[in-house]
Amino acid sequence: DSGVTQTPKHLITATGQRVTLRCSPRSGDLSVYWYQQSLDQGLQFLIQYYNGEERAKGNILERFSAQQFPDLHSELNLSSLELGDSALYFCASSGTSLGVTEAFFGQGTRLTVV
Amino acid sequence: KNEVEQSPQNLTAQEGEFITINCSYSVGISALHWLQQHPGGGIVSLFMLSSGKKKHGRLIATINIQEKHSSLHITASHPRDSAVYICAAAPYSGGGADGLTFGKGTHLIIQP
């Protein structure tokens, strides 16, 4: 058990809908990272938050947004969903943003858009 | 071209064999991660390396910073080692950390 909790584990929704994925980082970790894993693109970095503030952005679509709350949990919001958004979405946490520390991954949320 | 290249993409071996998975990267990095992903989908961090060699049980990871190359070795392989192994580069950002850049993964099957 990595200590990172993601909910829900599975999500099925229709095109055009909006969903929210939730991540609770390991106790004490200030950095949260979101990643998308699709069959054709593999794992890709989406966005990082550190102690409530956006720190780095990767290949995140404008239809997607994220935030990190004062209790350090994070939510990834996906809107106007398309079939191609079907993927595994992972959250990872680490202790600091000022240098690389070991990343701990959640079990992922499998999103299916139908 | 992906900044992180892994080989082989697929590997099938017999139980007990010595396994090597290679990873080459073209970017400057502060660390290199090896991850394991089982069919259920969850990702487990195996190693984080910035130099030299690390060992955990039957798993050994090495990195050569000058050659921008890392290897993951599995000794006395077992069917439970069957998984996708992914190498990921942590960029040298010099400040706030960026996310990882991933290889495409190596799908390993160990047959009994």
mmCIF file with all atom_site columns, C-alpha atoms in Angstrom:
data_model
loop_
_atom_site.group_PDB
_atom_site.id
_atom_site.type_symbol
_atom_site.label_atom_id
_atom_site.label_alt_id
_atom_site.label_comp_id
_atom_site.label_asym_id
_atom_site.label_entity_id
_atom_site.label_seq_id
_atom_site.pdbx_PDB_ins_code
_atom_site.Cartn_x
_atom_site.Cartn_y
_atom_site.Cartn_z
_atom_site.occupancy
_atom_site.B_iso_or_equiv
_atom_site.pdbx_formal_charge
_atom_site.auth_seq_id
_atom_site.auth_comp_id
_atom_site.auth_asym_id
_atom_site.auth_atom_id
_atom_site.pdbx_PDB_model_num
ATOM 1   C CA . ASP A 1 1   ? 0.000   0.000   0.000   1.00 0.00 ? 1   ASP A CA 1
ATOM 2   C CA . SER A 1 2   ? 1.560   3.258   -1.204  1.00 0.00 ? 2   SER A CA 1
ATOM 3   C CA . GLY A 1 3   ? -0.517  5.432   1.093   1.00 0.00 ? 3   GLY A CA 1
ATOM 4   C CA . VAL A 1 4   ? -1.985  7.330   -1.860  1.00 0.00 ? 4   VAL A CA 1
ATOM 5   C CA . THR A 1 5   ? -5.746  6.890   -2.221  1.00 0.00 ? 5   THR A CA 1
ATOM 6   C CA . GLN A 1 6   ? -7.675  7.482   -5.408  1.00 0.00 ? 6   GLN A CA 1
ATOM 7   C CA . THR A 1 7   ? -11.426 7.397   -5.813  1.00 0.00 ? 7   THR A CA 1
ATOM 8   C CA . PRO A 1 8   ? -13.369 6.132   -7.573  1.00 0.00 ? 8   PRO A CA 1
ATOM 9   C CA . LYS A 1 9   ? -11.556 3.072   -8.907  1.00 0.00 ? 9   LYS A CA 1
ATOM 10  C CA . HIS A 1 10  ? -13.810 2.820   -11.919 1.00 0.00 ? 10  HIS A CA 1
ATOM 11  C CA . LEU A 1 11  ? -15.989 5.365   -13.658 1.00 0.00 ? 11  LEU A CA 1
ATOM 12  C CA . ILE A 1 12  ? -18.197 4.958   -16.706 1.00 0.00 ? 12  ILE A CA 1
ATOM 13  C CA . THR A 1 13  ? -19.789 8.021   -18.195 1.00 0.00 ? 13  THR A CA 1
ATOM 14  C CA . ALA A 1 14  ? -21.158 9.347   -21.447 1.00 0.00 ? 14  ALA A CA 1
ATOM 15  C CA . THR A 1 15  ? -19.580 11.721  -23.923 1.00 0.00 ? 15  THR A CA 1
ATOM 16  C CA . GLY A 1 16  ? -20.085 15.368  -23.083 1.00 0.00 ? 16  GLY A CA 1
ATOM 17  C CA . GLN A 1 17  ? -20.301 14.728  -19.362 1.00 0.00 ? 17  GLN A CA 1
ATOM 18  C CA . ARG A 1 18  ? -18.086 16.047  -16.555 1.00 0.00 ? 18  ARG A CA 1
ATOM 19  C CA . VAL A 1 19  ? -16.393 13.947  -13.887 1.00 0.00 ? 19  VAL A CA 1
ATOM 20  C CA . THR A 1 20  ? -14.213 14.574  -10.866 1.00 0.00 ? 20  THR A CA 1
ATOM 21  C CA . LEU A 1 21  ? -11.412 12.261  -9.790  1.00 0.00 ? 21  LEU A CA 1
ATOM 22  C CA . ARG A 1 22  ? -10.095 12.500  -6.269  1.00 0.00 ? 22  ARG A CA 1
ATOM 23  C CA . CYS A 1 23  ? -6.665  11.864  -4.794  1.00 0.00 ? 23  CYS A CA 1
ATOM 24  C CA . SER A 1 24  ? -5.522  11.828  -1.179  1.00 0.00 ? 24  SER A CA 1
ATOM 25  C CA . PRO A 1 25  ? -1.725  11.952  -0.966  1.00 0.00 ? 25  PRO A CA 1
ATOM 26  C CA . ARG A 1 26  ? 0.466   10.161  1.568   1.00 0.00 ? 26  ARG A CA 1
ATOM 27  C CA . SER A 1 27  ? 0.359   11.768  4.957   1.00 0.00 ? 27  SER A CA 1
ATOM 28  C CA . GLY A 1 28  ? 2.740   14.722  4.964   1.00 0.00 ? 28  GLY A CA 1
ATOM 29  C CA . ASP A 1 29  ? 3.382   14.809  1.212   1.00 0.00 ? 29  ASP A CA 1
ATOM 30  C CA . LEU A 1 30  ? 2.886   18.285  -0.208  1.00 0.00 ? 30  LEU A CA 1
ATOM 31  C CA . SER A 1 31  ? 3.255   17.496  -3.920  1.00 0.00 ? 31  SER A CA 1
ATOM 32  C CA . VAL A 1 32  ? 0.543   15.827  -5.957  1.00 0.00 ? 32  VAL A CA 1
ATOM 33  C CA . TYR A 1 33  ? 1.006   14.803  -9.580  1.00 0.00 ? 33  TYR A CA 1
ATOM 34  C CA . TRP A 1 34  ? -1.655  13.678  -12.043 1.00 0.00 ? 34  TRP A CA 1
ATOM 35  C CA . TYR A 1 35  ? -0.859  11.321  -14.917 1.00 0.00 ? 35  TYR A CA 1
ATOM 36  C CA . GLN A 1 36  ? -2.915  9.862   -17.742 1.00 0.00 ? 36  GLN A CA 1
ATOM 37  C CA . GLN A 1 37  ? -2.261  6.407   -19.161 1.00 0.00 ? 37  GLN A CA 1
ATOM 38  C CA . SER A 1 38  ? -3.927  5.635   -22.462 1.00 0.00 ? 38  SER A CA 1
ATOM 39  C CA . LEU A 1 39  ? -3.322  2.697   -24.773 1.00 0.00 ? 39  LEU A CA 1
ATOM 40  C CA . ASP A 1 40  ? -1.863  4.772   -27.570 1.00 0.00 ? 40  ASP A CA 1
ATOM 41  C CA . GLN A 1 41  ? 0.045   7.452   -25.611 1.00 0.00 ? 41  GLN A CA 1
ATOM 42  C CA . GLY A 1 42  ? 1.308   5.515   -22.618 1.00 0.00 ? 42  GLY A CA 1
ATOM 43  C CA . LEU A 1 43  ? 1.826   7.403   -19.371 1.00 0.00 ? 43  LEU A CA 1
ATOM 44  C CA . GLN A 1 44  ? 1.848   11.183  -19.608 1.00 0.00 ? 44  GLN A CA 1
ATOM 45  C CA . PHE A 1 45  ? 2.286   13.854  -17.002 1.00 0.00 ? 45  PHE A CA 1
ATOM 46  C CA . LEU A 1 46  ? -0.704  16.175  -16.708 1.00 0.00 ? 46  LEU A CA 1
ATOM 47  C CA . ILE A 1 47  ? -0.173  18.582  -13.837 1.00 0.00 ? 47  ILE A CA 1
ATOM 48  C CA . GLN A 1 48  ? 1.517   19.072  -10.477 1.00 0.00 ? 48  GLN A CA 1
ATOM 49  C CA . TYR A 1 49  ? 0.370   20.871  -7.355  1.00 0.00 ? 49  TYR A CA 1
ATOM 50  C CA . TYR A 1 50  ? 2.520   21.756  -4.403  1.00 0.00 ? 50  TYR A CA 1
ATOM 51  C CA . ASN A 1 51  ? 0.933   22.835  -1.142  1.00 0.00 ? 51  ASN A CA 1
ATOM 52  C CA . GLY A 1 52  ? -2.163  24.141  -2.868  1.00 0.00 ? 52  GLY A CA 1
ATOM 53  C CA . GLU A 1 53  ? -0.510  25.893  -5.785  1.00 0.00 ? 53  GLU A CA 1
ATOM 54  C CA . GLU A 1 54  ? -0.090  24.765  -9.356  1.00 0.00 ? 54  GLU A CA 1
ATOM 55  C CA . ARG A 1 55  ? 3.621   24.078  -9.877  1.00 0.00 ? 55  ARG A CA 1
ATOM 56  C CA . ALA A 1 56  ? 4.017   22.469  -13.303 1.00 0.00 ? 56  ALA A CA 1
ATOM 57  C CA . LYS A 1 57  ? 1.884   21.645  -16.288 1.00 0.00 ? 57  LYS A CA 1
ATOM 58  C CA . GLY A 1 58  ? 2.339   18.887  -18.799 1.00 0.00 ? 58  GLY A CA 1
ATOM 59  C CA . ASN A 1 59  ? 0.067   17.656  -21.568 1.00 0.00 ? 59  ASN A CA 1
ATOM 60  C CA . ILE A 1 60  ? -3.169  18.682  -19.926 1.00 0.00 ? 60  ILE A CA 1
ATOM 61  C CA . LEU A 1 61  ? -6.096  19.618  -22.140 1.00 0.00 ? 61  LEU A CA 1
ATOM 62  C CA . GLU A 1 62  ? -7.983  22.864  -21.580 1.00 0.00 ? 62  GLU A CA 1
ATOM 63  C CA . ARG A 1 63  ? -11.089 20.777  -20.836 1.00 0.00 ? 63  ARG A CA 1
ATOM 64  C CA . PHE A 1 64  ? -9.259  19.378  -17.820 1.00 0.00 ? 64  PHE A CA 1
ATOM 65  C CA . SER A 1 65  ? -8.476  21.224  -14.621 1.00 0.00 ? 65  SER A CA 1
ATOM 66  C CA . ALA A 1 66  ? -7.209  20.362  -11.189 1.00 0.00 ? 66  ALA A CA 1
ATOM 67  C CA . GLN A 1 67  ? -6.896  21.851  -7.760  1.00 0.00 ? 67  GLN A CA 1
ATOM 68  C CA . GLN A 1 68  ? -5.348  21.006  -4.423  1.00 0.00 ? 68  GLN A CA 1
ATOM 69  C CA . PHE A 1 69  ? -7.238  21.821  -1.266  1.00 0.00 ? 69  PHE A CA 1
ATOM 70  C CA . PRO A 1 70  ? -5.958  23.016  2.137   1.00 0.00 ? 70  PRO A CA 1
ATOM 71  C CA . ASP A 1 71  ? -6.058  19.455  3.462   1.00 0.00 ? 71  ASP A CA 1
ATOM 72  C CA . LEU A 1 72  ? -3.765  18.588  0.492   1.00 0.00 ? 72  LEU A CA 1
ATOM 73  C CA . HIS A 1 73  ? -6.170  16.289  -1.281  1.00 0.00 ? 73  HIS A CA 1
ATOM 74  C CA . SER A 1 74  ? -6.476  16.993  -4.982  1.00 0.00 ? 74  SER A CA 1
ATOM 75  C CA . GLU A 1 75  ? -9.204  16.745  -7.561  1.00 0.00 ? 75  GLU A CA 1
ATOM 76  C CA . LEU A 1 76  ? -8.901  16.379  -11.315 1.00 0.00 ? 76  LEU A CA 1
ATOM 77  C CA . ASN A 1 77  ? -11.918 17.668  -13.215 1.00 0.00 ? 77  ASN A CA 1
ATOM 78  C CA . LEU A 1 78  ? -12.549 16.406  -16.722 1.00 0.00 ? 78  LEU A CA 1
ATOM 79  C CA . SER A 1 79  ? -15.279 18.094  -18.726 1.00 0.00 ? 79  SER A CA 1
ATOM 80  C CA . SER A 1 80  ? -16.904 17.777  -22.163 1.00 0.00 ? 80  SER A CA 1
ATOM 81  C CA . LEU A 1 81  ? -15.656 14.229  -22.169 1.00 0.00 ? 81  LEU A CA 1
ATOM 82  C CA . GLU A 1 82  ? -14.748 12.533  -25.417 1.00 0.00 ? 82  GLU A CA 1
ATOM 83  C CA . LEU A 1 83  ? -14.244 8.861   -26.233 1.00 0.00 ? 83  LEU A CA 1
ATOM 84  C CA . GLY A 1 84  ? -10.496 9.489   -26.397 1.00 0.00 ? 84  GLY A CA 1
ATOM 85  C CA . ASP A 1 85  ? -10.428 10.553  -22.769 1.00 0.00 ? 85  ASP A CA 1
ATOM 86  C CA . SER A 1 86  ? -10.953 6.942   -21.755 1.00 0.00 ? 86  SER A CA 1
ATOM 87  C CA . ALA A 1 87  ? -7.810  6.049   -19.839 1.00 0.00 ? 87  ALA A CA 1
ATOM 88  C CA . LEU A 1 88  ? -6.313  5.225   -16.487 1.00 0.00 ? 88  LEU A CA 1
ATOM 89  C CA . TYR A 1 89  ? -5.693  8.328   -14.424 1.00 0.00 ? 89  TYR A CA 1
ATOM 90  C CA . PHE A 1 90  ? -3.021  8.089   -11.768 1.00 0.00 ? 90  PHE A CA 1
ATOM 91  C CA . CYS A 1 91  ? -2.180  10.370  -8.941  1.00 0.00 ? 91  CYS A CA 1
ATOM 92  C CA . ALA A 1 92  ? 1.223   10.327  -7.256  1.00 0.00 ? 92  ALA A CA 1
ATOM 93  C CA . SER A 1 93  ? 2.559   12.189  -4.267  1.00 0.00 ? 93  SER A CA 1
ATOM 94  C CA . SER A 1 94  ? 6.005   13.082  -3.031  1.00 0.00 ? 94  SER A CA 1
ATOM 95  C CA . GLY A 1 95  ? 7.459   15.033  -0.199  1.00 0.00 ? 95  GLY A CA 1
ATOM 96  C CA . THR A 1 96  ? 8.941   18.071  -1.842  1.00 0.00 ? 96  THR A CA 1
ATOM 97  C CA . SER A 1 97  ? 8.944   20.002  -5.056  1.00 0.00 ? 97  SER A CA 1
ATOM 98  C CA . LEU A 1 98  ? 12.486  21.322  -4.570  1.00 0.00 ? 98  LEU A CA 1
ATOM 99  C CA . GLY A 1 99  ? 14.224  18.325  -5.959  1.00 0.00 ? 99  GLY A CA 1
ATOM 100 C CA . VAL A 1 100 ? 13.200  14.857  -6.808  1.00 0.00 ? 100 VAL A CA 1
ATOM 101 C CA . THR A 1 101 ? 12.076  12.451  -4.187  1.00 0.00 ? 101 THR A CA 1
ATOM 102 C CA . GLU A 1 102 ? 10.521  9.065   -4.532  1.00 0.00 ? 102 GLU A CA 1
ATOM 103 C CA . ALA A 1 103 ? 7.047   9.175   -5.983  1.00 0.00 ? 103 ALA A CA 1
ATOM 104 C CA . PHE A 1 104 ? 4.238   7.062   -4.551  1.00 0.00 ? 104 PHE A CA 1
ATOM 105 C CA . PHE A 1 105 ? 1.417   6.142   -6.880  1.00 0.00 ? 105 PHE A CA 1
ATOM 106 C CA . GLY A 1 106 ? -2.234  5.549   -6.228  1.00 0.00 ? 106 GLY A CA 1
ATOM 107 C CA . GLN A 1 107 ? -4.068  2.572   -7.722  1.00 0.00 ? 107 GLN A CA 1
ATOM 108 C CA . GLY A 1 108 ? -5.562  4.718   -10.442 1.00 0.00 ? 108 GLY A CA 1
ATOM 109 C CA . THR A 1 109 ? -9.050  5.555   -11.646 1.00 0.00 ? 109 THR A CA 1
ATOM 110 C CA . ARG A 1 110 ? -10.148 3.776   -14.786 1.00 0.00 ? 110 ARG A CA 1
ATOM 111 C CA . LEU A 1 111 ? -12.358 6.128   -16.787 1.00 0.00 ? 111 LEU A CA 1
ATOM 112 C CA . THR A 1 112 ? -14.471 4.762   -19.597 1.00 0.00 ? 112 THR A CA 1
ATOM 113 C CA . VAL A 1 113 ? -16.321 7.242   -21.798 1.00 0.00 ? 113 VAL A CA 1
ATOM 114 C CA . VAL A 1 114 ? -19.106 5.687   -23.849 1.00 0.00 ? 114 VAL A CA 1
ATOM 115 C CA . LYS B 2 1   ? 11.125  10.537  -30.801 1.00 0.00 ? 1   LYS B CA 1
ATOM 116 C CA . ASN B 2 2   ? 10.351  9.709   -27.188 1.00 0.00 ? 2   ASN B CA 1
ATOM 117 C CA . GLU B 2 3   ? 12.833  11.196  -24.745 1.00 0.00 ? 3   GLU B CA 1
ATOM 118 C CA . VAL B 2 4   ? 12.882  7.906   -22.853 1.00 0.00 ? 4   VAL B CA 1
ATOM 119 C CA . GLU B 2 5   ? 13.359  4.694   -24.814 1.00 0.00 ? 5   GLU B CA 1
ATOM 120 C CA . GLN B 2 6   ? 12.998  1.210   -23.400 1.00 0.00 ? 6   GLN B CA 1
ATOM 121 C CA . SER B 2 7   ? 13.954  -2.159  -24.796 1.00 0.00 ? 7   SER B CA 1
ATOM 122 C CA . PRO B 2 8   ? 12.750  -4.721  -25.348 1.00 0.00 ? 8   PRO B CA 1
ATOM 123 C CA . GLN B 2 9   ? 9.065   -3.838  -25.680 1.00 0.00 ? 9   GLN B CA 1
ATOM 124 C CA . ASN B 2 10  ? 8.068   -7.436  -24.981 1.00 0.00 ? 10  ASN B CA 1
ATOM 125 C CA . LEU B 2 11  ? 10.011  -10.189 -23.275 1.00 0.00 ? 11  LEU B CA 1
ATOM 126 C CA . THR B 2 12  ? 9.006   -13.772 -22.574 1.00 0.00 ? 12  THR B CA 1
ATOM 127 C CA . ALA B 2 13  ? 11.348  -15.930 -20.525 1.00 0.00 ? 13  ALA B CA 1
ATOM 128 C CA . GLN B 2 14  ? 11.381  -19.142 -18.544 1.00 0.00 ? 14  GLN B CA 1
ATOM 129 C CA . GLU B 2 15  ? 11.251  -19.220 -14.786 1.00 0.00 ? 15  GLU B CA 1
ATOM 130 C CA . GLY B 2 16  ? 14.726  -18.885 -13.297 1.00 0.00 ? 16  GLY B CA 1
ATOM 131 C CA . GLU B 2 17  ? 16.225  -16.876 -16.142 1.00 0.00 ? 17  GLU B CA 1
ATOM 132 C CA . PHE B 2 18  ? 18.176  -13.668 -15.606 1.00 0.00 ? 18  PHE B CA 1
ATOM 133 C CA . ILE B 2 19  ? 16.235  -10.734 -17.044 1.00 0.00 ? 19  ILE B CA 1
ATOM 134 C CA . THR B 2 20  ? 17.589  -7.402  -18.274 1.00 0.00 ? 20  THR B CA 1
ATOM 135 C CA . ILE B 2 21  ? 15.488  -4.432  -19.318 1.00 0.00 ? 21  ILE B CA 1
ATOM 136 C CA . ASN B 2 22  ? 17.206  -1.377  -20.748 1.00 0.00 ? 22  ASN B CA 1
ATOM 137 C CA . CYS B 2 23  ? 16.340  2.293   -20.668 1.00 0.00 ? 23  CYS B CA 1
ATOM 138 C CA . SER B 2 24  ? 18.000  5.157   -22.531 1.00 0.00 ? 24  SER B CA 1
ATOM 139 C CA . TYR B 2 25  ? 17.131  8.784   -22.121 1.00 0.00 ? 25  TYR B CA 1
ATOM 140 C CA . SER B 2 26  ? 18.054  11.916  -24.002 1.00 0.00 ? 26  SER B CA 1
ATOM 141 C CA . VAL B 2 27  ? 17.188  14.602  -21.485 1.00 0.00 ? 27  VAL B CA 1
ATOM 142 C CA . GLY B 2 28  ? 19.146  15.825  -18.504 1.00 0.00 ? 28  GLY B CA 1
ATOM 143 C CA . ILE B 2 29  ? 17.762  14.157  -15.435 1.00 0.00 ? 29  ILE B CA 1
ATOM 144 C CA . SER B 2 30  ? 18.019  14.409  -11.705 1.00 0.00 ? 30  SER B CA 1
ATOM 145 C CA . ALA B 2 31  ? 16.845  10.839  -11.170 1.00 0.00 ? 31  ALA B CA 1
ATOM 146 C CA . LEU B 2 32  ? 15.587  7.785   -12.993 1.00 0.00 ? 32  LEU B CA 1
ATOM 147 C CA . HIS B 2 33  ? 12.665  5.742   -11.693 1.00 0.00 ? 33  HIS B CA 1
ATOM 148 C CA . TRP B 2 34  ? 11.813  2.136   -12.355 1.00 0.00 ? 34  TRP B CA 1
ATOM 149 C CA . LEU B 2 35  ? 8.136   1.312   -11.936 1.00 0.00 ? 35  LEU B CA 1
ATOM 150 C CA . GLN B 2 36  ? 6.192   -1.932  -12.029 1.00 0.00 ? 36  GLN B CA 1
ATOM 151 C CA . GLN B 2 37  ? 2.623   -2.186  -13.249 1.00 0.00 ? 37  GLN B CA 1
ATOM 152 C CA . HIS B 2 38  ? 0.657   -5.384  -12.770 1.00 0.00 ? 38  HIS B CA 1
ATOM 153 C CA . PRO B 2 39  ? -2.346  -6.380  -14.909 1.00 0.00 ? 39  PRO B CA 1
ATOM 154 C CA . GLY B 2 40  ? -4.704  -4.863  -12.332 1.00 0.00 ? 40  GLY B CA 1
ATOM 155 C CA . GLY B 2 41  ? -3.231  -1.492  -13.296 1.00 0.00 ? 41  GLY B CA 1
ATOM 156 C CA . GLY B 2 42  ? -1.670  -0.261  -10.065 1.00 0.00 ? 42  GLY B CA 1
ATOM 157 C CA . ILE B 2 43  ? 1.825   1.217   -10.268 1.00 0.00 ? 43  ILE B CA 1
ATOM 158 C CA . VAL B 2 44  ? 4.523   0.425   -7.748  1.00 0.00 ? 44  VAL B CA 1
ATOM 159 C CA . SER B 2 45  ? 7.763   2.355   -7.509  1.00 0.00 ? 45  SER B CA 1
ATOM 160 C CA . LEU B 2 46  ? 10.683  -0.096  -7.511  1.00 0.00 ? 46  LEU B CA 1
ATOM 161 C CA . PHE B 2 47  ? 13.728  2.161   -7.538  1.00 0.00 ? 47  PHE B CA 1
ATOM 162 C CA . MET B 2 48  ? 14.771  5.749   -7.801  1.00 0.00 ? 48  MET B CA 1
ATOM 163 C CA . LEU B 2 49  ? 18.383  6.189   -8.971  1.00 0.00 ? 49  LEU B CA 1
ATOM 164 C CA . SER B 2 50  ? 20.615  9.160   -9.495  1.00 0.00 ? 50  SER B CA 1
ATOM 165 C CA . SER B 2 51  ? 23.891  7.247   -9.680  1.00 0.00 ? 51  SER B CA 1
ATOM 166 C CA . GLY B 2 52  ? 25.417  3.803   -9.333  1.00 0.00 ? 52  GLY B CA 1
ATOM 167 C CA . LYS B 2 53  ? 23.426  0.770   -8.408  1.00 0.00 ? 53  LYS B CA 1
ATOM 168 C CA . LYS B 2 54  ? 20.605  -0.260  -6.097  1.00 0.00 ? 54  LYS B CA 1
ATOM 169 C CA . LYS B 2 55  ? 19.462  -3.723  -5.058  1.00 0.00 ? 55  LYS B CA 1
ATOM 170 C CA . HIS B 2 56  ? 16.234  -4.889  -3.510  1.00 0.00 ? 56  HIS B CA 1
ATOM 171 C CA . GLY B 2 57  ? 15.759  -8.618  -3.181  1.00 0.00 ? 57  GLY B CA 1
ATOM 172 C CA . ARG B 2 58  ? 16.084  -10.150 -6.658  1.00 0.00 ? 58  ARG B CA 1
ATOM 173 C CA . LEU B 2 59  ? 15.889  -6.778  -8.368  1.00 0.00 ? 59  LEU B CA 1
ATOM 174 C CA . ILE B 2 60  ? 18.932  -4.722  -9.292  1.00 0.00 ? 60  ILE B CA 1
ATOM 175 C CA . ALA B 2 61  ? 18.936  -1.332  -10.985 1.00 0.00 ? 61  ALA B CA 1
ATOM 176 C CA . THR B 2 62  ? 21.960  0.438   -12.407 1.00 0.00 ? 62  THR B CA 1
ATOM 177 C CA . ILE B 2 63  ? 22.468  3.790   -14.036 1.00 0.00 ? 63  ILE B CA 1
ATOM 178 C CA . ASN B 2 64  ? 25.294  5.298   -16.091 1.00 0.00 ? 64  ASN B CA 1
ATOM 179 C CA . ILE B 2 65  ? 24.805  9.041   -16.108 1.00 0.00 ? 65  ILE B CA 1
ATOM 180 C CA . GLN B 2 66  ? 27.500  9.700   -18.736 1.00 0.00 ? 66  GLN B CA 1
ATOM 181 C CA . GLU B 2 67  ? 25.955  7.234   -21.173 1.00 0.00 ? 67  GLU B CA 1
ATOM 182 C CA . LYS B 2 68  ? 22.372  8.197   -20.210 1.00 0.00 ? 68  LYS B CA 1
ATOM 183 C CA . HIS B 2 69  ? 21.456  4.586   -19.739 1.00 0.00 ? 69  HIS B CA 1
ATOM 184 C CA . SER B 2 70  ? 19.878  2.497   -17.018 1.00 0.00 ? 70  SER B CA 1
ATOM 185 C CA . SER B 2 71  ? 19.172  -1.203  -16.668 1.00 0.00 ? 71  SER B CA 1
ATOM 186 C CA . LEU B 2 72  ? 16.806  -3.205  -14.511 1.00 0.00 ? 72  LEU B CA 1
ATOM 187 C CA . HIS B 2 73  ? 17.850  -6.777  -13.781 1.00 0.00 ? 73  HIS B CA 1
ATOM 188 C CA . ILE B 2 74  ? 15.790  -9.562  -12.272 1.00 0.00 ? 74  ILE B CA 1
ATOM 189 C CA . THR B 2 75  ? 17.659  -12.589 -10.970 1.00 0.00 ? 75  THR B CA 1
ATOM 190 C CA . ALA B 2 76  ? 16.027  -16.021 -10.626 1.00 0.00 ? 76  ALA B CA 1
ATOM 191 C CA . SER B 2 77  ? 12.884  -14.760 -12.334 1.00 0.00 ? 77  SER B CA 1
ATOM 192 C CA . HIS B 2 78  ? 9.505   -16.067 -11.213 1.00 0.00 ? 78  HIS B CA 1
ATOM 193 C CA . PRO B 2 79  ? 6.039   -16.010 -12.809 1.00 0.00 ? 79  PRO B CA 1
ATOM 194 C CA . ARG B 2 80  ? 4.957   -13.423 -10.233 1.00 0.00 ? 80  ARG B CA 1
ATOM 195 C CA . ASP B 2 81  ? 7.494   -11.038 -11.804 1.00 0.00 ? 81  ASP B CA 1
ATOM 196 C CA . SER B 2 82  ? 5.259   -10.914 -14.879 1.00 0.00 ? 82  SER B CA 1
ATOM 197 C CA . ALA B 2 83  ? 4.264   -7.284  -15.259 1.00 0.00 ? 83  ALA B CA 1
ATOM 198 C CA . VAL B 2 84  ? 4.967   -4.161  -17.268 1.00 0.00 ? 84  VAL B CA 1
ATOM 199 C CA . TYR B 2 85  ? 8.181   -2.436  -16.209 1.00 0.00 ? 85  TYR B CA 1
ATOM 200 C CA . ILE B 2 86  ? 8.379   1.254   -16.914 1.00 0.00 ? 86  ILE B CA 1
ATOM 201 C CA . CYS B 2 87  ? 11.338  3.547   -16.690 1.00 0.00 ? 87  CYS B CA 1
ATOM 202 C CA . ALA B 2 88  ? 10.702  7.213   -16.021 1.00 0.00 ? 88  ALA B CA 1
ATOM 203 C CA . ALA B 2 89  ? 13.010  10.200  -16.084 1.00 0.00 ? 89  ALA B CA 1
ATOM 204 C CA . ALA B 2 90  ? 12.735  12.976  -13.551 1.00 0.00 ? 90  ALA B CA 1
ATOM 205 C CA . PRO B 2 91  ? 13.865  16.120  -15.331 1.00 0.00 ? 91  PRO B CA 1
ATOM 206 C CA . TYR B 2 92  ? 16.692  18.285  -14.092 1.00 0.00 ? 92  TYR B CA 1
ATOM 207 C CA . SER B 2 93  ? 14.613  21.347  -13.419 1.00 0.00 ? 93  SER B CA 1
ATOM 208 C CA . GLY B 2 94  ? 16.865  23.019  -10.929 1.00 0.00 ? 94  GLY B CA 1
ATOM 209 C CA . GLY B 2 95  ? 13.961  24.208  -8.889  1.00 0.00 ? 95  GLY B CA 1
ATOM 210 C CA . GLY B 2 96  ? 10.378  23.085  -8.761  1.00 0.00 ? 96  GLY B CA 1
ATOM 211 C CA . ALA B 2 97  ? 10.022  19.509  -9.808  1.00 0.00 ? 97  ALA B CA 1
ATOM 212 C CA . ASP B 2 98  ? 8.372   18.640  -13.070 1.00 0.00 ? 98  ASP B CA 1
ATOM 213 C CA . GLY B 2 99  ? 6.519   15.418  -13.660 1.00 0.00 ? 99  GLY B CA 1
ATOM 214 C CA . LEU B 2 100 ? 8.085   12.281  -14.916 1.00 0.00 ? 100 LEU B CA 1
ATOM 215 C CA . THR B 2 101 ? 8.692   11.429  -18.578 1.00 0.00 ? 101 THR B CA 1
ATOM 216 C CA . PHE B 2 102 ? 7.912   7.780   -19.157 1.00 0.00 ? 102 PHE B CA 1
ATOM 217 C CA . GLY B 2 103 ? 9.164   5.078   -21.446 1.00 0.00 ? 103 GLY B CA 1
ATOM 218 C CA . LYS B 2 104 ? 6.588   2.953   -23.258 1.00 0.00 ? 104 LYS B CA 1
ATOM 219 C CA . GLY B 2 105 ? 7.188   0.049   -20.884 1.00 0.00 ? 105 GLY B CA 1
ATOM 220 C CA . THR B 2 106 ? 8.469   -3.507  -21.224 1.00 0.00 ? 106 THR B CA 1
ATOM 221 C CA . HIS B 2 107 ? 5.848   -6.224  -21.026 1.00 0.00 ? 107 HIS B CA 1
ATOM 222 C CA . LEU B 2 108 ? 7.519   -9.142  -19.236 1.00 0.00 ? 108 LEU B CA 1
ATOM 223 C CA . ILE B 2 109 ? 6.052   -12.637 -19.086 1.00 0.00 ? 109 ILE B CA 1
ATOM 224 C CA . ILE B 2 110 ? 7.783   -15.318 -17.041 1.00 0.00 ? 110 ILE B CA 1
ATOM 225 C CA . GLN B 2 111 ? 6.599   -18.798 -17.915 1.00 0.00 ? 111 GLN B CA 1
ATOM 226 C CA . PRO B 2 112 ? 6.733   -21.607 -15.337 1.00 0.00 ? 112 PRO B CA 1
#
